[in-house]
mmCIF file of C-alpha atoms and ligand atoms in Angstrom:
data_model
loop_
_atom_site.group_PDB
_atom_site.id
_atom_site.type_symbol
_atom_site.label_atom_id
_atom_site.label_comp_id
_atom_site.label_asym_id
_atom_site.label_seq_id
_atom_site.Cartn_x
_atom_site.Cartn_y
_atom_site.Cartn_z
ATOM 1 C CA MET A 14 0.000 0.000 0.000
ATOM 2 C CA LYS A 15 1.351 3.433 -1.003
ATOM 3 C CA MET A 16 1.532 5.840 1.947
ATOM 4 C CA MET A 17 1.565 9.663 2.254
ATOM 5 C CA GLN A 18 1.776 12.250 5.029
ATOM 6 C CA ALA A 19 -1.413 14.223 5.718
ATOM 7 C CA VAL A 20 -2.845 16.707 8.222
ATOM 8 C CA TYR A 21 -4.809 14.481 10.600
ATOM 9 C CA CYS A 22 -7.270 15.485 13.333
ATOM 10 C CA SER A 23 -7.594 12.684 15.894
ATOM 11 C CA ALA A 24 -9.846 14.546 18.394
ATOM 12 C CA TYR A 25 -11.868 17.765 18.660
ATOM 13 C CA GLY A 26 -9.919 20.566 20.326
ATOM 14 C CA LYS A 27 -7.292 23.306 20.069
ATOM 15 C CA PRO A 28 -4.852 23.572 17.103
ATOM 16 C CA ASN A 29 -2.397 21.142 18.732
ATOM 17 C CA VAL A 30 -4.820 18.225 18.181
ATOM 18 C CA LEU A 31 -3.585 18.364 14.580
ATOM 19 C CA GLU A 32 -0.647 16.208 13.538
ATOM 20 C CA VAL A 33 1.068 15.178 10.320
ATOM 21 C CA ARG A 34 0.424 11.457 10.115
ATOM 22 C CA ASN A 35 1.252 8.630 7.696
ATOM 23 C CA VAL A 36 -1.950 7.489 5.946
ATOM 24 C CA PRO A 37 -2.660 5.432 2.805
ATOM 25 C CA VAL A 38 -2.852 7.236 -0.545
ATOM 26 C CA PRO A 39 -6.592 7.042 -1.402
ATOM 27 C CA GLU A 40 -7.816 4.299 -3.764
ATOM 28 C CA ILE A 41 -10.196 5.604 -6.431
ATOM 29 C CA GLY A 42 -13.512 4.150 -7.667
ATOM 30 C CA ASN A 43 -14.941 4.169 -11.212
ATOM 31 C CA ASN A 44 -16.323 7.721 -10.978
ATOM 32 C CA GLU A 45 -13.380 9.219 -9.114
ATOM 33 C CA ILE A 46 -10.088 10.900 -9.911
ATOM 34 C CA LEU A 47 -6.835 11.136 -7.981
ATOM 35 C CA ILE A 48 -4.954 14.419 -7.986
ATOM 36 C CA LYS A 49 -1.471 15.381 -6.887
ATOM 37 C CA ASN A 50 -2.168 18.466 -4.837
ATOM 38 C CA ILE A 51 -0.376 21.762 -5.440
ATOM 39 C CA ALA A 52 -2.175 23.774 -2.733
ATOM 40 C CA SER A 53 -5.137 23.512 -0.406
ATOM 41 C CA SER A 54 -7.149 25.930 1.680
ATOM 42 C CA ILE A 55 -6.888 26.482 5.444
ATOM 43 C CA THR A 56 -10.123 28.180 6.514
ATOM 44 C CA ARG A 57 -12.164 29.389 9.484
ATOM 45 C CA ALA A 58 -14.567 26.576 8.642
ATOM 46 C CA ASP A 59 -11.653 24.103 9.096
ATOM 47 C CA ALA A 60 -11.046 25.614 12.546
ATOM 48 C CA LEU A 61 -14.719 25.149 13.386
ATOM 49 C CA MET A 62 -14.564 21.500 12.303
ATOM 50 C CA ARG A 63 -11.328 20.882 14.206
ATOM 51 C CA SER A 64 -12.739 22.383 17.405
ATOM 52 C CA GLY A 65 -16.129 20.658 17.010
ATOM 53 C CA ASN A 66 -17.825 23.925 17.990
ATOM 54 C CA PRO A 67 -20.697 24.725 17.919
ATOM 55 C CA LYS A 68 -21.442 21.273 19.345
ATOM 56 C CA PHE A 69 -24.558 20.665 17.213
ATOM 57 C CA ALA A 70 -22.196 20.539 14.182
ATOM 58 C CA ARG A 71 -20.923 17.204 15.551
ATOM 59 C CA LEU A 72 -24.192 15.607 14.434
ATOM 60 C CA PHE A 73 -22.876 16.001 10.863
ATOM 61 C CA LEU A 74 -19.125 15.882 11.485
ATOM 62 C CA GLY A 75 -18.963 12.905 13.863
ATOM 63 C CA LEU A 76 -20.134 12.618 17.476
ATOM 64 C CA ARG A 77 -16.812 12.014 19.278
ATOM 65 C CA LYS A 78 -14.297 12.903 16.526
ATOM 66 C CA LEU A 79 -14.275 13.808 12.835
ATOM 67 C CA LYS A 80 -15.665 11.020 10.616
ATOM 68 C CA ASN A 81 -13.260 12.235 7.903
ATOM 69 C CA PRO A 82 -10.119 13.044 9.923
ATOM 70 C CA ILE A 83 -7.924 14.422 7.118
ATOM 71 C CA MET A 84 -8.443 18.179 7.214
ATOM 72 C CA GLY A 85 -9.116 20.610 4.364
ATOM 73 C CA THR A 86 -11.776 21.213 1.743
ATOM 74 C CA GLY A 87 -10.346 23.494 -0.996
ATOM 75 C CA PHE A 88 -7.716 22.172 -3.403
ATOM 76 C CA SER A 89 -5.846 22.712 -6.665
ATOM 77 C CA GLY A 90 -3.689 20.107 -8.327
ATOM 78 C CA GLU A 91 -2.926 17.846 -11.284
ATOM 79 C CA VAL A 92 -5.000 14.808 -12.282
ATOM 80 C CA ILE A 93 -2.760 11.725 -12.081
ATOM 81 C CA LYS A 94 -5.279 8.858 -12.190
ATOM 82 C CA LEU A 95 -8.811 8.388 -13.576
ATOM 83 C CA GLY A 96 -11.634 5.973 -12.691
ATOM 84 C CA GLU A 97 -12.967 3.888 -15.625
ATOM 85 C CA HIS A 98 -16.155 5.937 -16.050
ATOM 86 C CA VAL A 99 -14.610 9.416 -15.832
ATOM 87 C CA LYS A 100 -15.048 11.309 -19.105
ATOM 88 C CA ALA A 101 -14.750 14.971 -18.145
ATOM 89 C CA PHE A 102 -11.035 14.932 -17.220
ATOM 90 C CA LYS A 103 -7.787 13.467 -18.472
ATOM 91 C CA VAL A 104 -4.453 12.736 -16.814
ATOM 92 C CA GLY A 105 -2.396 15.937 -16.702
ATOM 93 C CA ASP A 106 -5.373 18.316 -16.363
ATOM 94 C CA LEU A 107 -4.984 21.005 -13.704
ATOM 95 C CA VAL A 108 -8.127 21.232 -11.563
ATOM 96 C CA TYR A 109 -9.411 23.108 -8.524
ATOM 97 C CA GLY A 110 -12.477 22.958 -6.322
ATOM 98 C CA GLU A 111 -13.956 21.933 -3.018
ATOM 99 C CA THR A 112 -14.806 18.675 -1.226
ATOM 100 C CA THR A 113 -17.028 20.238 1.524
ATOM 101 C CA LEU A 114 -17.884 17.632 4.187
ATOM 102 C CA ASN A 115 -15.746 14.955 2.490
ATOM 103 C CA PHE A 116 -12.615 16.920 3.580
ATOM 104 C CA GLY A 117 -9.243 15.278 2.806
ATOM 105 C CA THR A 118 -7.476 18.095 0.906
ATOM 106 C CA ASN A 119 -4.681 18.900 3.405
ATOM 107 C CA ALA A 120 -2.715 16.043 1.873
ATOM 108 C CA PRO A 121 -0.437 15.582 -1.155
ATOM 109 C CA TYR A 122 -2.889 13.216 -2.882
ATOM 110 C CA VAL A 123 -6.659 13.755 -2.932
ATOM 111 C CA LYS A 124 -9.466 11.529 -4.192
ATOM 112 C CA LEU A 125 -12.296 13.459 -5.861
ATOM 113 C CA SER A 126 -15.749 12.315 -6.831
ATOM 114 C CA GLU A 127 -17.324 13.646 -10.038
ATOM 115 C CA GLU A 128 -20.754 13.395 -8.376
ATOM 116 C CA LYS A 129 -20.114 14.705 -4.853
ATOM 117 C CA ASP A 130 -17.270 17.226 -5.124
ATOM 118 C CA ILE A 131 -16.883 20.466 -7.032
ATOM 119 C CA VAL A 132 -14.086 19.808 -9.528
ATOM 120 C CA ARG A 133 -13.341 22.350 -12.261
ATOM 121 C CA LYS A 134 -10.586 22.708 -14.823
ATOM 122 C CA LEU A 135 -8.168 25.399 -13.697
ATOM 123 C CA PRO A 136 -8.234 28.354 -16.134
ATOM 124 C CA LYS A 137 -4.711 29.411 -17.172
ATOM 125 C CA ILE A 138 -5.116 32.926 -15.736
ATOM 126 C CA ILE A 139 -5.671 31.646 -12.165
ATOM 127 C CA GLU A 140 -2.664 30.730 -10.035
ATOM 128 C CA PRO A 141 -3.076 27.323 -8.308
ATOM 129 C CA ILE A 142 -2.572 28.819 -4.819
ATOM 130 C CA GLU A 143 -5.250 31.430 -5.506
ATOM 131 C CA ALA A 144 -7.565 28.738 -6.906
ATOM 132 C CA ALA A 145 -7.227 26.456 -3.867
ATOM 133 C CA THR A 146 -8.911 29.058 -1.658
ATOM 134 C CA LEU A 147 -11.472 30.351 -4.165
ATOM 135 C CA CYS A 148 -14.364 28.260 -2.835
ATOM 136 C CA ASP A 149 -14.074 29.814 0.640
ATOM 137 C CA GLY A 150 -14.158 33.623 0.752
ATOM 138 C CA VAL A 151 -14.912 34.411 -2.884
ATOM 139 C CA LEU A 152 -17.586 31.787 -3.511
ATOM 140 C CA THR A 153 -19.263 32.472 -0.152
ATOM 141 C CA SER A 154 -19.321 36.232 -0.628
ATOM 142 C CA TYR A 155 -20.556 35.833 -4.213
ATOM 143 C CA ASN A 156 -23.463 33.737 -2.912
ATOM 144 C CA PHE A 157 -24.183 36.162 -0.061
ATOM 145 C CA LEU A 158 -24.121 39.325 -2.180
ATOM 146 C CA LYS A 159 -25.845 37.923 -5.263
ATOM 147 C CA SER A 160 -28.383 35.475 -3.850
ATOM 148 C CA VAL A 161 -28.839 35.910 -0.075
ATOM 149 C CA GLY A 162 -28.557 39.730 -0.122
ATOM 150 C CA ALA A 163 -29.747 40.313 -3.738
ATOM 151 C CA LEU A 164 -27.377 43.298 -4.107
ATOM 152 C CA LYS A 165 -28.177 45.475 -7.149
ATOM 153 C CA ALA A 166 -26.249 48.159 -9.049
ATOM 154 C CA GLY A 167 -26.615 51.568 -7.406
ATOM 155 C CA GLN A 168 -27.350 50.149 -3.943
ATOM 156 C CA GLU A 169 -25.229 50.750 -0.836
ATOM 157 C CA VAL A 170 -23.593 47.866 1.010
ATOM 158 C CA LEU A 171 -21.676 47.844 4.294
ATOM 159 C CA VAL A 172 -19.118 45.025 4.668
ATOM 160 C CA ILE A 173 -18.064 44.284 8.268
ATOM 161 C CA GLY A 174 -14.779 42.338 8.511
ATOM 162 C CA ALA A 175 -13.540 43.804 5.211
ATOM 163 C CA SER A 176 -9.983 42.463 5.644
ATOM 164 C CA GLY A 177 -10.847 38.760 6.049
ATOM 165 C CA ALA A 178 -11.288 36.073 3.384
ATOM 166 C CA LEU A 179 -14.986 36.812 2.863
ATOM 167 C CA GLY A 180 -14.543 40.552 3.374
ATOM 168 C CA THR A 181 -11.715 41.126 0.849
ATOM 169 C CA ALA A 182 -13.834 39.258 -1.719
ATOM 170 C CA ALA A 183 -17.020 41.142 -0.782
ATOM 171 C CA ILE A 184 -15.447 44.588 -1.281
ATOM 172 C CA GLN A 185 -14.375 43.709 -4.838
ATOM 173 C CA LEU A 186 -17.557 41.788 -5.704
ATOM 174 C CA GLY A 187 -19.733 44.620 -4.385
ATOM 175 C CA LYS A 188 -17.933 47.017 -6.725
ATOM 176 C CA SER A 189 -18.239 44.624 -9.664
ATOM 177 C CA PHE A 190 -22.020 44.496 -9.033
ATOM 178 C CA GLY A 191 -22.084 48.306 -9.367
ATOM 179 C CA ALA A 192 -22.802 49.017 -5.696
ATOM 180 C CA LYS A 193 -21.377 51.717 -3.413
ATOM 181 C CA VAL A 194 -19.229 49.794 -0.939
ATOM 182 C CA THR A 195 -18.250 50.723 2.615
ATOM 183 C CA GLY A 196 -15.762 48.484 4.425
ATOM 184 C CA VAL A 197 -15.294 48.191 8.188
ATOM 185 C CA CYS A 198 -11.759 47.186 9.232
ATOM 186 C CA SER A 199 -8.923 48.064 11.627
ATOM 187 C CA ALA A 200 -6.453 50.925 11.031
ATOM 188 C CA LYS A 201 -3.831 48.282 10.121
ATOM 189 C CA ASN A 202 -5.931 47.109 7.162
ATOM 190 C CA GLU A 203 -7.389 50.451 6.046
ATOM 191 C CA GLU A 204 -5.045 50.985 3.092
ATOM 192 C CA MET A 205 -5.537 47.435 1.796
ATOM 193 C CA VAL A 206 -9.344 47.756 1.940
ATOM 194 C CA ARG A 207 -9.169 51.068 0.044
ATOM 195 C CA GLN A 208 -6.951 49.473 -2.595
ATOM 196 C CA LEU A 209 -9.463 46.656 -3.015
ATOM 197 C CA GLY A 210 -11.903 49.343 -4.152
ATOM 198 C CA ALA A 211 -13.959 50.367 -1.102
ATOM 199 C CA ASP A 212 -15.619 53.755 -1.656
ATOM 200 C CA VAL A 213 -15.670 54.441 2.080
ATOM 201 C CA VAL A 214 -13.636 52.843 4.866
ATOM 202 C CA ILE A 215 -14.700 52.941 8.518
ATOM 203 C CA VAL A 216 -11.868 52.118 10.929
ATOM 204 C CA TYR A 217 -13.588 50.270 13.740
ATOM 205 C CA ASN A 218 -11.050 51.194 16.423
ATOM 206 C CA GLN A 219 -11.625 54.899 15.656
ATOM 207 C CA ASP A 220 -15.271 55.182 14.528
ATOM 208 C CA ASN A 221 -18.473 53.194 14.968
ATOM 209 C CA PHE A 222 -20.603 52.789 11.820
ATOM 210 C CA LEU A 223 -23.656 52.766 14.090
ATOM 211 C CA ASP A 224 -22.958 56.435 14.894
ATOM 212 C CA SER A 225 -23.054 57.604 11.243
ATOM 213 C CA ASN A 226 -26.156 58.931 9.452
ATOM 214 C CA THR A 227 -25.743 56.631 6.434
ATOM 215 C CA LYS A 228 -28.346 53.932 5.810
ATOM 216 C CA TYR A 229 -27.608 50.847 3.740
ATOM 217 C CA ASP A 230 -29.577 48.561 1.427
ATOM 218 C CA LEU A 231 -27.436 45.690 2.655
ATOM 219 C CA ILE A 232 -25.305 45.085 5.745
ATOM 220 C CA TYR A 233 -23.041 42.052 5.309
ATOM 221 C CA ASP A 234 -21.361 41.064 8.584
ATOM 222 C CA THR A 235 -18.788 38.547 7.326
ATOM 223 C CA ILE A 236 -17.436 37.748 10.804
ATOM 224 C CA GLY A 237 -20.526 37.844 13.036
ATOM 225 C CA VAL A 238 -19.457 40.677 15.349
ATOM 226 C CA SER A 239 -22.681 42.700 15.087
ATOM 227 C CA SER A 240 -26.368 41.858 15.405
ATOM 228 C CA PHE A 241 -29.515 42.482 13.375
ATOM 229 C CA GLU A 242 -31.063 44.409 16.280
ATOM 230 C CA ALA A 243 -28.090 46.803 16.516
ATOM 231 C CA CYS A 244 -27.865 47.256 12.722
ATOM 232 C CA LYS A 245 -31.611 47.606 12.064
ATOM 233 C CA PRO A 246 -31.652 51.446 12.372
ATOM 234 C CA LYS A 247 -28.853 51.598 9.756
ATOM 235 C CA LEU A 248 -30.908 49.664 7.170
ATOM 236 C CA LYS A 249 -33.048 51.392 4.534
ATOM 237 C CA ALA A 250 -36.781 50.578 4.455
ATOM 238 C CA LYS A 251 -36.373 47.216 2.655
ATOM 239 C CA GLY A 252 -32.797 46.627 3.829
ATOM 240 C CA ARG A 253 -31.291 43.219 4.484
ATOM 241 C CA TYR A 254 -28.863 42.165 7.232
ATOM 242 C CA ILE A 255 -26.918 39.062 6.186
ATOM 243 C CA SER A 256 -24.204 37.040 7.894
ATOM 244 C CA PRO A 257 -22.476 33.709 7.165
ATOM 245 C CA VAL A 258 -21.923 33.174 10.915
ATOM 246 C CA LEU A 259 -24.853 31.356 12.490
ATOM 247 C CA SER A 260 -25.859 32.217 16.047
ATOM 248 C CA GLY A 261 -28.981 31.591 18.113
ATOM 249 C CA SER A 262 -29.986 35.237 17.827
ATOM 250 C CA LEU A 263 -29.527 35.346 14.031
ATOM 251 C CA LEU A 264 -31.639 32.199 13.731
ATOM 252 C CA MET A 265 -34.357 33.854 15.804
ATOM 253 C CA ASP A 266 -34.082 37.097 13.754
ATOM 254 C CA MET A 267 -34.543 35.104 10.539
ATOM 255 C CA PHE A 268 -37.879 33.793 11.801
ATOM 256 C CA THR A 269 -39.104 37.037 13.316
ATOM 257 C CA THR A 270 -38.263 39.059 10.162
ATOM 258 C CA CYS A 271 -39.958 36.612 7.755
ATOM 259 C CA PHE A 272 -42.897 38.996 7.280
ATOM 260 C CA SER A 273 -41.120 42.318 7.960
ATOM 261 C CA GLN A 274 -39.670 44.639 5.362
ATOM 262 C CA LYS A 275 -36.198 44.602 6.937
ATOM 263 C CA LYS A 276 -34.851 41.062 6.883
ATOM 264 C CA ALA A 277 -32.096 39.053 8.600
ATOM 265 C CA LYS A 278 -30.626 36.128 6.676
ATOM 266 C CA PHE A 279 -28.076 33.311 6.973
ATOM 267 C CA GLU A 280 -27.185 30.533 4.558
ATOM 268 C CA ALA A 281 -24.648 27.686 4.445
ATOM 269 C CA THR A 282 -23.152 28.167 0.987
ATOM 270 C CA GLY A 283 -21.707 24.639 0.836
ATOM 271 C CA LEU A 284 -25.229 23.187 1.054
ATOM 272 C CA LYS A 285 -26.316 24.814 -2.221
ATOM 273 C CA SER A 286 -26.637 22.551 -5.279
ATOM 274 C CA LYS A 287 -23.457 21.675 -7.142
ATOM 275 C CA GLU A 288 -24.998 23.146 -10.316
ATOM 276 C CA LYS A 289 -25.639 26.498 -8.625
ATOM 277 C CA LEU A 290 -22.129 26.667 -7.114
ATOM 278 C CA ASN A 291 -20.571 25.760 -10.467
ATOM 279 C CA SER A 292 -22.540 28.525 -12.167
ATOM 280 C CA TYR A 293 -21.258 31.002 -9.535
ATOM 281 C CA LEU A 294 -17.697 29.790 -10.125
ATOM 282 C CA GLU A 295 -18.128 30.402 -13.854
ATOM 283 C CA ASP A 296 -19.073 34.011 -13.079
ATOM 284 C CA ILE A 297 -16.146 34.302 -10.657
ATOM 285 C CA GLU A 298 -13.670 32.971 -13.242
ATOM 286 C CA ARG A 299 -14.973 35.620 -15.655
ATOM 287 C CA LEU A 300 -14.399 38.376 -13.071
ATOM 288 C CA LEU A 301 -10.866 37.088 -12.412
ATOM 289 C CA PHE A 302 -10.234 37.039 -16.154
ATOM 290 C CA GLN A 303 -11.501 40.630 -16.514
ATOM 291 C CA GLY A 304 -9.235 41.746 -13.653
ATOM 292 C CA ALA A 305 -12.270 42.875 -11.611
ATOM 293 C CA LEU A 306 -11.353 40.463 -8.810
ATOM 294 C CA LYS A 307 -8.197 39.188 -7.142
ATOM 295 C CA ASN A 308 -8.238 36.455 -4.523
ATOM 296 C CA LYS A 309 -5.864 37.581 -1.803
ATOM 297 C CA VAL A 310 -3.652 34.882 -0.240
ATOM 298 C CA SER A 311 -1.655 36.592 2.499
ATOM 299 C CA LYS A 312 0.380 33.656 3.799
ATOM 300 C CA THR A 313 1.280 30.072 2.871
ATOM 301 C CA PHE A 314 2.230 27.209 5.172
ATOM 302 C CA ARG A 315 3.824 23.745 4.873
ATOM 303 C CA MET A 316 2.126 20.726 6.462
ATOM 304 C CA GLU A 317 4.524 20.713 9.428
ATOM 305 C CA GLU A 318 3.387 24.304 10.194
ATOM 306 C CA ILE A 319 -0.320 23.411 10.357
ATOM 307 C CA VAL A 320 -0.657 24.073 14.118
ATOM 308 C CA GLU A 321 0.724 27.587 13.600
ATOM 309 C CA ALA A 322 -1.708 28.114 10.691
ATOM 310 C CA HIS A 323 -4.694 27.072 12.851
ATOM 311 C CA LYS A 324 -3.519 29.352 15.686
ATOM 312 C CA LEU A 325 -3.677 32.225 13.171
ATOM 313 C CA LEU A 326 -7.220 31.155 12.177
ATOM 314 C CA ASP A 327 -8.295 31.048 15.822
ATOM 315 C CA SER A 328 -6.810 34.509 16.491
ATOM 316 C CA GLY A 329 -9.432 36.045 14.158
ATOM 317 C CA ARG A 330 -6.705 38.336 12.778
ATOM 318 C CA LYS A 331 -5.771 36.772 9.433
ATOM 319 C CA GLN A 332 -5.756 38.929 6.305
ATOM 320 C CA GLY A 333 -7.603 37.489 3.290
ATOM 321 C CA ASN A 334 -6.891 33.779 2.767
ATOM 322 C CA ILE A 335 -4.144 31.433 3.912
ATOM 323 C CA ALA A 336 -3.117 28.282 2.069
ATOM 324 C CA LEU A 337 -1.174 25.053 2.476
ATOM 325 C CA ILE A 338 1.401 24.334 -0.238
ATOM 326 C CA PHE A 339 2.986 20.987 -1.124
HETATM 327 N N1 NAP B 423 -22.114 30.322 5.940
HETATM 328 C C1 NAP B 423 -21.197 30.063 5.027
HETATM 329 O O1 NAP B 423 -21.528 29.639 3.898
HETATM 330 C C2 NAP B 423 -19.736 30.277 5.337
HETATM 331 C C3 NAP B 423 -18.752 29.930 4.384
HETATM 332 C C4 NAP B 423 -17.407 30.231 4.663
HETATM 333 C C5 NAP B 423 -17.051 30.847 5.870
HETATM 334 N N2 NAP B 423 -18.035 31.115 6.784
HETATM 335 C C6 NAP B 423 -17.716 31.803 8.070
HETATM 336 O O2 NAP B 423 -17.423 33.153 7.763
HETATM 337 C C7 NAP B 423 -16.659 33.717 8.837
HETATM 338 C C8 NAP B 423 -15.627 34.663 8.289
HETATM 339 O O3 NAP B 423 -14.563 33.965 7.736
HETATM 340 P P1 NAP B 423 -13.248 34.746 7.212
HETATM 341 O O4 NAP B 423 -12.293 33.678 6.810
HETATM 342 O O5 NAP B 423 -13.613 35.807 6.251
HETATM 343 O O6 NAP B 423 -12.756 35.466 8.559
HETATM 344 P P2 NAP B 423 -11.302 35.929 8.869
HETATM 345 O O7 NAP B 423 -10.516 36.022 7.583
HETATM 346 O O8 NAP B 423 -10.726 35.120 9.955
HETATM 347 O O9 NAP B 423 -11.594 37.411 9.399
HETATM 348 C C9 NAP B 423 -10.624 38.006 10.137
HETATM 349 C C10 NAP B 423 -10.534 39.480 9.738
HETATM 350 O O10 NAP B 423 -11.554 40.218 10.415
HETATM 351 C C11 NAP B 423 -10.988 41.404 10.940
HETATM 352 N N3 NAP B 423 -11.719 41.804 12.153
HETATM 353 C C12 NAP B 423 -11.637 41.273 13.403
HETATM 354 N N4 NAP B 423 -12.494 41.885 14.233
HETATM 355 C C13 NAP B 423 -13.122 42.854 13.498
HETATM 356 C C14 NAP B 423 -14.150 43.809 13.789
HETATM 357 N N5 NAP B 423 -14.664 43.951 15.006
HETATM 358 N N6 NAP B 423 -14.584 44.603 12.778
HETATM 359 C C15 NAP B 423 -14.075 44.500 11.530
HETATM 360 N N7 NAP B 423 -13.097 43.623 11.202
HETATM 361 C C16 NAP B 423 -12.629 42.805 12.178
HETATM 362 C C17 NAP B 423 -9.545 41.033 11.237
HETATM 363 O O11 NAP B 423 -8.654 42.127 11.101
HETATM 364 P P3 NAP B 423 -8.225 42.970 12.393
HETATM 365 O O12 NAP B 423 -7.988 41.987 13.468
HETATM 366 O O13 NAP B 423 -7.030 43.750 12.021
HETATM 367 O O14 NAP B 423 -9.417 43.816 12.629
HETATM 368 C C18 NAP B 423 -9.199 39.984 10.158
HETATM 369 O O15 NAP B 423 -8.544 40.550 9.023
HETATM 370 C C19 NAP B 423 -16.115 32.520 9.634
HETATM 371 O O16 NAP B 423 -16.833 32.457 10.853
HETATM 372 C C20 NAP B 423 -16.447 31.318 8.763
HETATM 373 O O17 NAP B 423 -16.690 30.148 9.518
HETATM 374 C C21 NAP B 423 -19.350 30.843 6.545
#
């Protein structure tokens, strides 16, 4: 049996539960492909899965430990082996995508299913490291701005957490949709957020957006530090408050605002249909091609540095995306 080293999570807990462990190279079935990984994502969602918090997530992830213990969901790499029934790819193709709850991408070899995983040919203009993280911040913010928040040209959007993976994407996507974009970030990240295209930047350690007179069509809290109740006065008459971070209060707000004009919304992007996510990725590839979007990767790590990478995730201070390279 051929073996490889992979990032393995043997128990729920702090970053040091992660280790680099010898595991078998995956065997592929008829509808699967094997890739040699170039890069994979390291995301806040990975940190959530590693910690097993919130606890109700363990119903899906595994009650006492992860059912799929090899970490990572985003990937980019080269196809090296094909199952008998695979028609869409050939050996040597460069691909990228996302395995969602199947995990397994923080490893040098990854098995991908044509049916279950998102696997796309890597366009020449996208760097593999950039591609490996595309299905986290960019895809999520595309879904939140386009579908959950229904942002239209000429509208005003406030992006809270503008320097994170979802935030850096949201600033650029908001502009590409023709909206007026305000970003909320720290003084340290102000210049970067301006360069990404924000029309207005509010530095949260100097000013509070709640104190301004501006009202927004959409408030997108990418990191879950605000609440619908607090933001409600800052929404226009039919304004929406959206966040990818689920909490008890957001869940309650979603129900109570069902019949109100101002709405609160959450969605788990990874649970959308594969067809829908692929159509979003087509749009995203077009924006990357046009130069209207760049996917910021601020730092890369090697497998043996995975604990350090997860400590950075847990700090809540990372800039844009981080990635694992092989
Ligand atoms: N529902 C979904 O479909 C879905 C999909 C993917 C991710 N998510 C979730 O989305 C969340 C965001 O992920 P992410 O990767 O974008 O986060 P992240 O990159 O870790 O965000 C950190 C950034 O937020 C900034 N920040 C911290 N406190 C702030 C504050 N009070 N105001 C404004 N900015 C602040 C930090 O900069 P400073 O420290 O310098 O301020 C840092 O740059 C995670 O909880 C993740 O689990 C949900």
